[in-house]
Short mmCIF file of C-alpha atoms and ligand atoms in Angstrom, two decimals:
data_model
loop_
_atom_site.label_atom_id
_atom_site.label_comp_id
_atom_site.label_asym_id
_atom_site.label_seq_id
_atom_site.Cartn_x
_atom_site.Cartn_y
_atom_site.Cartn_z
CA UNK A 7 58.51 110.62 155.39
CA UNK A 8 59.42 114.35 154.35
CA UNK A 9 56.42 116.50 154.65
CA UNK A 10 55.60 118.69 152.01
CA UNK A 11 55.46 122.11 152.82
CA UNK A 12 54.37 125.88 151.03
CA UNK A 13 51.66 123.62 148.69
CA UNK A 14 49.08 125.74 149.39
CA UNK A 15 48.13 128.75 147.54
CA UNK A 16 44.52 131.04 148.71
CA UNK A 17 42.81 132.98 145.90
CA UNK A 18 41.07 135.52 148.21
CA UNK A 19 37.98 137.62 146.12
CA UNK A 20 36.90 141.33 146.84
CA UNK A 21 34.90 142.25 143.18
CA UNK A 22 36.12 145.41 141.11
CA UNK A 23 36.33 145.75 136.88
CA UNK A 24 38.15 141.81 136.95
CA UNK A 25 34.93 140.67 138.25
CA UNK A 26 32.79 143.03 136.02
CA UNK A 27 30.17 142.36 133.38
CA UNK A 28 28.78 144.73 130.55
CA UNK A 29 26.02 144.15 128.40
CA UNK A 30 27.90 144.56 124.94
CA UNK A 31 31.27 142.81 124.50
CA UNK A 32 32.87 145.84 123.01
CA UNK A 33 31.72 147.78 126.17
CA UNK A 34 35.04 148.55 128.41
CA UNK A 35 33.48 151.30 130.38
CA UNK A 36 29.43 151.07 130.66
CA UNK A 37 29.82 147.58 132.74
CA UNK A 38 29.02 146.70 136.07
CA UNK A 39 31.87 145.95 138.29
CA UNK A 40 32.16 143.21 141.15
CA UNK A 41 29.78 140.70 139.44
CA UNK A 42 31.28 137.28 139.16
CA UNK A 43 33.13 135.16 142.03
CA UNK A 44 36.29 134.46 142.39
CA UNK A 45 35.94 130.58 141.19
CA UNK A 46 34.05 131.95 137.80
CA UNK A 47 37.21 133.95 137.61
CA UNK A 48 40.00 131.72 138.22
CA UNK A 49 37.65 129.03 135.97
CA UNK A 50 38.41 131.61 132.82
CA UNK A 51 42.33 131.04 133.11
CA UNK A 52 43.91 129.36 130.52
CA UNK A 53 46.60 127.48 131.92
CA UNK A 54 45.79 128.01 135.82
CA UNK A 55 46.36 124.52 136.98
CA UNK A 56 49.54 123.72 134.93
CA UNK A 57 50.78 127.48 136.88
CA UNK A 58 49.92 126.06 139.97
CA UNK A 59 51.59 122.70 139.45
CA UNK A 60 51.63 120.55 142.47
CA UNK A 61 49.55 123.32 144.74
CA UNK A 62 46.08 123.39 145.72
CA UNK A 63 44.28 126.26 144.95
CA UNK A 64 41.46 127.02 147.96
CA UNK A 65 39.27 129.95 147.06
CA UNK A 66 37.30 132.20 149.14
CA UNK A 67 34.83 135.19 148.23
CA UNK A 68 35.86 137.53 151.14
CA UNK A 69 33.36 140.43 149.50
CA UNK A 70 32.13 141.73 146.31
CA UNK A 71 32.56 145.15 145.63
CA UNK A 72 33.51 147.99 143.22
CA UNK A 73 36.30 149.32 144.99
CA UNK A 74 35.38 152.60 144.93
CA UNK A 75 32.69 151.84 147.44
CA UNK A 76 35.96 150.20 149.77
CA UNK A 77 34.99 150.20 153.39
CA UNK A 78 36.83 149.75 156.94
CA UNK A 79 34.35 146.57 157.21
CA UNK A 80 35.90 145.09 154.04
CA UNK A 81 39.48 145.77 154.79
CA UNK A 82 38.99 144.26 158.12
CA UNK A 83 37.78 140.95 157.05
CA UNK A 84 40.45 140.54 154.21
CA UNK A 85 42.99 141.59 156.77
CA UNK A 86 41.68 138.74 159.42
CA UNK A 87 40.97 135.87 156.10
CA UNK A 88 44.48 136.92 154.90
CA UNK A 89 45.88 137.13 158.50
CA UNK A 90 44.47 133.57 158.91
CA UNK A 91 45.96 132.04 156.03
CA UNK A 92 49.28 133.51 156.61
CA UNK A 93 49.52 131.89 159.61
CA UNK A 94 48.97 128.04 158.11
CA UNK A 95 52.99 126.72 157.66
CA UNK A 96 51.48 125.27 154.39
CA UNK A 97 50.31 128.41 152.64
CA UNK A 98 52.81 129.27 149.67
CA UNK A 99 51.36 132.85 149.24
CA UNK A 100 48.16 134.83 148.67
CA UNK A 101 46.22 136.20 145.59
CA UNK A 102 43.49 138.83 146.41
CA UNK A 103 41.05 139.71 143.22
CA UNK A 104 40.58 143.69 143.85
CA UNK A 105 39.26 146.63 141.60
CA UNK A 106 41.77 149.22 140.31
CA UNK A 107 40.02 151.89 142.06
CA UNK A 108 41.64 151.54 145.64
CA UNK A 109 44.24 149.30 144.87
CA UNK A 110 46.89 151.26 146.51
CA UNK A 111 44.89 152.01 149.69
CA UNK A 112 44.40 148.52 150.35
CA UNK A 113 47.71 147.25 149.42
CA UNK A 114 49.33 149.88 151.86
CA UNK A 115 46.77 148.85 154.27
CA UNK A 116 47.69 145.15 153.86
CA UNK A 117 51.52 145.26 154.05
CA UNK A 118 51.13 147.78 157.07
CA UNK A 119 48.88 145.54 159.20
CA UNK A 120 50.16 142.02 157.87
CA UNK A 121 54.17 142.86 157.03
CA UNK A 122 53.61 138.88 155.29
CA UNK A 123 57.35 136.99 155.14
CA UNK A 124 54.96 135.04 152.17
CA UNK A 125 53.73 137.02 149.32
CA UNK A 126 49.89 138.39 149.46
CA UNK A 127 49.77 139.87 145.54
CA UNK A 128 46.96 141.47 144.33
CA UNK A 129 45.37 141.22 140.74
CA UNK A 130 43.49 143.62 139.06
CA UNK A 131 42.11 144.38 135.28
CA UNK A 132 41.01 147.61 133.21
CA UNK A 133 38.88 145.95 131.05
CA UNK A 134 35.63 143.84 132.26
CA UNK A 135 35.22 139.74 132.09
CA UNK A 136 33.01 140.35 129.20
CA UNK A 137 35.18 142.67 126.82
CA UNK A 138 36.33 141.24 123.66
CA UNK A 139 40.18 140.76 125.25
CA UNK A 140 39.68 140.71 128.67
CA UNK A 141 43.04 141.84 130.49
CA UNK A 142 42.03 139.77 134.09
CA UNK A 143 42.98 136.37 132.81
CA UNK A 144 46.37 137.44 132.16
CA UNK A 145 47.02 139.34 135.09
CA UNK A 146 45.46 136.58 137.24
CA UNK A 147 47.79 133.94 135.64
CA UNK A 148 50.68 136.54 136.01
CA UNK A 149 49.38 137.08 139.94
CA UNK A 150 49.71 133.73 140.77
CA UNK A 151 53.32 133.32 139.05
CA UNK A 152 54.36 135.92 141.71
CA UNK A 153 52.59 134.27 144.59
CA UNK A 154 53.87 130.69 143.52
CA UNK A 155 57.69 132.20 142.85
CA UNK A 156 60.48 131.03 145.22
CA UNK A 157 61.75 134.21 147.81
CA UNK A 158 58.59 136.37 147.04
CA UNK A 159 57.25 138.05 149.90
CA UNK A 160 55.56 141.31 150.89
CA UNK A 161 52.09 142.77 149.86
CA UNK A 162 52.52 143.49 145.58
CA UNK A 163 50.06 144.28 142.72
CA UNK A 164 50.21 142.91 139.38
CA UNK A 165 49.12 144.43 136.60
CA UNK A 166 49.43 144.49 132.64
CA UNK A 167 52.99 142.10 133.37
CA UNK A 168 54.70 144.95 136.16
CA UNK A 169 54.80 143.88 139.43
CA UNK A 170 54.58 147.08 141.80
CA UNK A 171 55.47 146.74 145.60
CA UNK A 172 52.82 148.24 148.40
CA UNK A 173 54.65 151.79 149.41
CA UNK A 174 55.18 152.45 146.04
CA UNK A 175 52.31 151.84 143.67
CA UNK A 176 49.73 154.02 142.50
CA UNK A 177 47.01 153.91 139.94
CA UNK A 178 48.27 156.59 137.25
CA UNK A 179 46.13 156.09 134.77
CA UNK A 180 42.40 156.30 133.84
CA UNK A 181 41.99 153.89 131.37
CA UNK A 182 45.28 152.20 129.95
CA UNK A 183 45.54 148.22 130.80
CA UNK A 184 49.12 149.50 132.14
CA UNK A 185 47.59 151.61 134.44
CA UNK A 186 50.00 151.68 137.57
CA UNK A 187 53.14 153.06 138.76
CA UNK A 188 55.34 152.92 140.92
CA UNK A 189 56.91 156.25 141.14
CA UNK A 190 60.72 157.17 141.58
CA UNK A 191 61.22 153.78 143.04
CA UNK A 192 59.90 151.91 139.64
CA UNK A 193 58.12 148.33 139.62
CA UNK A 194 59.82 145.83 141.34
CA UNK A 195 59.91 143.75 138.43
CA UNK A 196 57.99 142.47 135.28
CA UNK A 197 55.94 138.87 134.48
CA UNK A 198 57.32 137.81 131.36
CA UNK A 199 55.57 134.07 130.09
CA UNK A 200 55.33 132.62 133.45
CA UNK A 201 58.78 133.95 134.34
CA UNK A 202 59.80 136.83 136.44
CA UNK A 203 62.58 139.39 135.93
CA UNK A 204 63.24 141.15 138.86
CA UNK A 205 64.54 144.43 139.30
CA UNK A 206 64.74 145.38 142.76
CA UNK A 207 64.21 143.78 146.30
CA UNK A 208 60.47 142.44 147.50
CA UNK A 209 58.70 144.54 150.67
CA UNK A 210 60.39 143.81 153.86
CA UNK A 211 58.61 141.57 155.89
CA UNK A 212 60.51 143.67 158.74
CA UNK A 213 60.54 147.44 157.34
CA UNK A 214 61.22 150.12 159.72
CA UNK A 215 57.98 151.03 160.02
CA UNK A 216 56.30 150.52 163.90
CA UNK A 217 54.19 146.77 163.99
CA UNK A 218 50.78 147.83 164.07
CA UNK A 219 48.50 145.26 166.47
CA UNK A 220 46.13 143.17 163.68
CA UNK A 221 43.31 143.04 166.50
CA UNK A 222 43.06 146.12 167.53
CA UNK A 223 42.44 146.82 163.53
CA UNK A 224 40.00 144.01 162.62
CA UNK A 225 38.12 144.32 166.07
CA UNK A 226 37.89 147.80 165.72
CA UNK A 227 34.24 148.80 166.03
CA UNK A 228 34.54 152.72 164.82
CA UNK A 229 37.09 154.47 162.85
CA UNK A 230 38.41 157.50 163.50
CA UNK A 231 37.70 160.44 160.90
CA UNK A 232 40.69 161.05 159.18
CA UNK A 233 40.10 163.46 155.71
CA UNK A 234 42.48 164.77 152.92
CA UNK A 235 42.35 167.97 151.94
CA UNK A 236 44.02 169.64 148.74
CA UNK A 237 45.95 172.98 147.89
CA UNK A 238 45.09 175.30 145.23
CA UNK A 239 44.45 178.66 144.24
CA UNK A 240 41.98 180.80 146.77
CA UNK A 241 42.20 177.41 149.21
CA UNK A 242 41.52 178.69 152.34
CA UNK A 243 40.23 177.30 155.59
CA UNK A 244 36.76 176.48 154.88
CA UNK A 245 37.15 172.56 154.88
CA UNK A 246 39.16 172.24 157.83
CA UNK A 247 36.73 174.23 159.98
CA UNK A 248 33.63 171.63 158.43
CA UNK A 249 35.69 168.97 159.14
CA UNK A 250 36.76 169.75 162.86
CA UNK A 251 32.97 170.53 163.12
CA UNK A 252 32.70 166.63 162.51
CA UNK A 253 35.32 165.49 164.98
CA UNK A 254 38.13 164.92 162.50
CA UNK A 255 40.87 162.98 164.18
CA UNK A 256 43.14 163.16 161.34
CA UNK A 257 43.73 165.19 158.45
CA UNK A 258 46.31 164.65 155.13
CA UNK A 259 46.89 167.68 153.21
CA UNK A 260 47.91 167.16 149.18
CA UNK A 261 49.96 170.14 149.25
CA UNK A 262 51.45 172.13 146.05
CA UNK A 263 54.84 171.21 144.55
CA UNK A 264 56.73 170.29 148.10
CA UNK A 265 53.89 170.08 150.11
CA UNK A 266 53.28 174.20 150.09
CA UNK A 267 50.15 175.56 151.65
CA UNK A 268 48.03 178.48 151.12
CA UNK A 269 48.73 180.54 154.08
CA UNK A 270 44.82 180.69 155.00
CA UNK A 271 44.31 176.42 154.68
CA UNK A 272 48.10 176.22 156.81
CA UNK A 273 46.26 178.99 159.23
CA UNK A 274 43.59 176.46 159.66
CA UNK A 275 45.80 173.53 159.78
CA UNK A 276 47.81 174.46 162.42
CA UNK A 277 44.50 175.33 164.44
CA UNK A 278 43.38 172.28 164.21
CA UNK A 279 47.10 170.68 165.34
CA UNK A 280 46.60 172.88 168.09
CA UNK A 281 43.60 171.08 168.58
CA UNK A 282 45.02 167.86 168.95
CA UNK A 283 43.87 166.71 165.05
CA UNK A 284 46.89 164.79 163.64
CA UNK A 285 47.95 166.62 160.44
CA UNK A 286 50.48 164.75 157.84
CA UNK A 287 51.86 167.33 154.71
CA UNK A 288 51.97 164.90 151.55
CA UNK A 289 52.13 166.21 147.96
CA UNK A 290 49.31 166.79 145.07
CA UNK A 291 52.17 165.76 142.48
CA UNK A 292 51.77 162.84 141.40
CA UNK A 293 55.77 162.29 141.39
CA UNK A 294 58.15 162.83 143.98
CA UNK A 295 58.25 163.13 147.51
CA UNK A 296 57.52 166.10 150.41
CA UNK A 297 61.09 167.02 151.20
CA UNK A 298 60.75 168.17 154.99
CA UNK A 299 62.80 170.12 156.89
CA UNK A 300 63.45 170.19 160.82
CA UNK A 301 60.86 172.83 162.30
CA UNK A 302 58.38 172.69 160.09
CA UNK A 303 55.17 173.20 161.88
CA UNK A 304 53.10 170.28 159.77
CA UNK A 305 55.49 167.47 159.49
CA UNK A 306 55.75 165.76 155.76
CA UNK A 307 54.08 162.20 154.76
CA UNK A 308 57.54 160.24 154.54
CA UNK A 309 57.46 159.65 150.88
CA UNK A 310 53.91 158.72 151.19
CA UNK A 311 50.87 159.66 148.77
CA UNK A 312 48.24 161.37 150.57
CA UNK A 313 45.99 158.23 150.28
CA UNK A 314 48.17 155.93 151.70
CA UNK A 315 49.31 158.76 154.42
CA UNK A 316 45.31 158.74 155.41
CA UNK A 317 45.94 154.94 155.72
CA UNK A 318 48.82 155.34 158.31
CA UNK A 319 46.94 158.08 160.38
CA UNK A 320 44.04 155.45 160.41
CA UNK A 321 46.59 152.71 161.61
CA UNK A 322 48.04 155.47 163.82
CA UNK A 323 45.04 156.35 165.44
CA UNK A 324 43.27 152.95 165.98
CA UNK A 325 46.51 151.66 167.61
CA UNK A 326 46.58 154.44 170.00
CA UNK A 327 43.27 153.98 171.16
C1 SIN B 7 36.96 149.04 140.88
O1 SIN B 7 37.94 149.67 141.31
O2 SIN B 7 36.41 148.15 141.55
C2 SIN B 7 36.40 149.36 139.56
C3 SIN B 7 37.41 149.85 138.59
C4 SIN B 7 38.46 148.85 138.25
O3 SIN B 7 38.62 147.80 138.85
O4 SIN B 7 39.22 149.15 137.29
#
């Protein structure tokens, strides 16, 4: 008998504006997010089961929150739940519900602790459940035609019909349905009626990146304190002192243009490198990369957004412990 394999596909819930209610229908700001579970969601999808065709669909409500409230706590149990299903031979990918707010934290978080040879996309929506056209249904339906596609792999979003891969996306908008980006690099492809049109490779499962230890990161009982801090005019070292003063571990500064620094915040920076703090230059542009050069004193976020360069200090820092 030939057993049938990748028939399994795990909706995985975390709350945000998918998930959200509002009093008035024609509310798509004034509404609460992280309301509704995952089944009520996955319930209001036209054409869900016919998407999944011959896979079960096994749902789980990992948290509920707006994900501006994200927490360690929360990315460490939808690391181990996601970790878990990853390892079944059955599973055929992953779908995790998540607010637009942190999207591209925990996607970088995700594809950095998991590297998943299956795909682990996550959906997202601008508008609440309860707005007159709702934008979650279709980006749900469009989520799990990634997940269920032949060859996907890697931690993606989905969102308004792009699909944008982990290192690369970023929300750019503050209210648009088509609220992501993906930079330089562009989406890795679009969701159009079921189908996908790809335009560039999926994450490596095997990036160059070091493996971080999944453990170490879901046992972890405290986090280090690792804090962003930004350039501007009159910036000067103010922050960095109140934060060493608080036993920051790690520090991400959103530098000017090419990562430039104020000479008083760089004065305090490299103090606090002297210190033994961790300090990573990214840029406060929202396009573009920190172009380093050998000798600089704070070395440059490899392409990364200061959020997600906070993320890999994190990583960083737990796995040396
Ligand atoms: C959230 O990030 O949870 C709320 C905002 C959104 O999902 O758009």
């Amino acid at each position: 008998m030939t057993k049938k394999i990748h028939s399994k596909l795990v909706l995985l819930g975390t709350g945000g504006t998918i998930a959200g209610t509002a009093a008035a229908a024609g509310d798509n700001i004034g509404y609460r997010a992280a309301q509704l579970g995952v089944d009520a969601l996955i319930a209001a999808v036209p054409g869900a089961a016919q998407a999944l065709g011959g896979s079960t669909l096994v749902t789980e409500q990992v948290a509920q929150v707006d994900s501006k409230d994200m927490s360690f706590a929360v990315w460490q149990r939808l690391a181990a739940r996601a970790a878990h299903w990853l390892a079944q031979p059955d599973l055929q990918g992953i779908v995790i519900t998540h607010g637009t707010d942190t999207l591209e934290e925990t996607a970088y978080f995700l594809q950095r602790v998991l590297r998943p040879a299956k795909p682990v996309v996550l959906a997202c929506a601008m508008r609440p459940a309860t707005a007159i056209a709702p934008d979650g249904p279709q980006n749900l339906l469009d989520a799990l035609a990634v997940a269920l596609h032949p060859g996907a792999r890697g931690v993606v979003a989905v969102c308004a019909g792009t699909i944008h891969g982990a290192l690369d996306v970023q929300k750019a908008h503050t209210y648009r349905l088509d609220a992501f980006g993906s930079g330089d690099a562009g989406p890795i492809g679009y969701v159009e009626e079921g189908a996908l049109r790809l335009l560039r490779n999926w994450p490596q499962a095997q990036d160059s990146s070091s493996p971080i230890a999944i453990e170490k990161i879901v046992n972890a009982k405290d986090w280090p304190r690792v804090d962003i801090v930004l350039n501007y005019a009159g910036a000067d070292g103010a922050v960095v002192e109140a934060l060493l003063a608080r036993g920051v571990e790690g520090l991400v500064v959103a530098g000017t243009g090419n990562g430039t620094l104020h000479h008083d915040l760089e004065a305090a920076l490299l103090a606090a490198q002297r210190q033994g703090v961790r300090v990573l230059r990214a840029s406060r542009c929202a396009m573009g990369r920190v172009l380093g050069q050998s000798g600089d004193d704070i070395p440059d976020s490899r392409g990364l957004s200061a959020v997600k360069a906070r993320v890999e200090l994190l990583l960083e820092l737990l796995q040396a412990r």
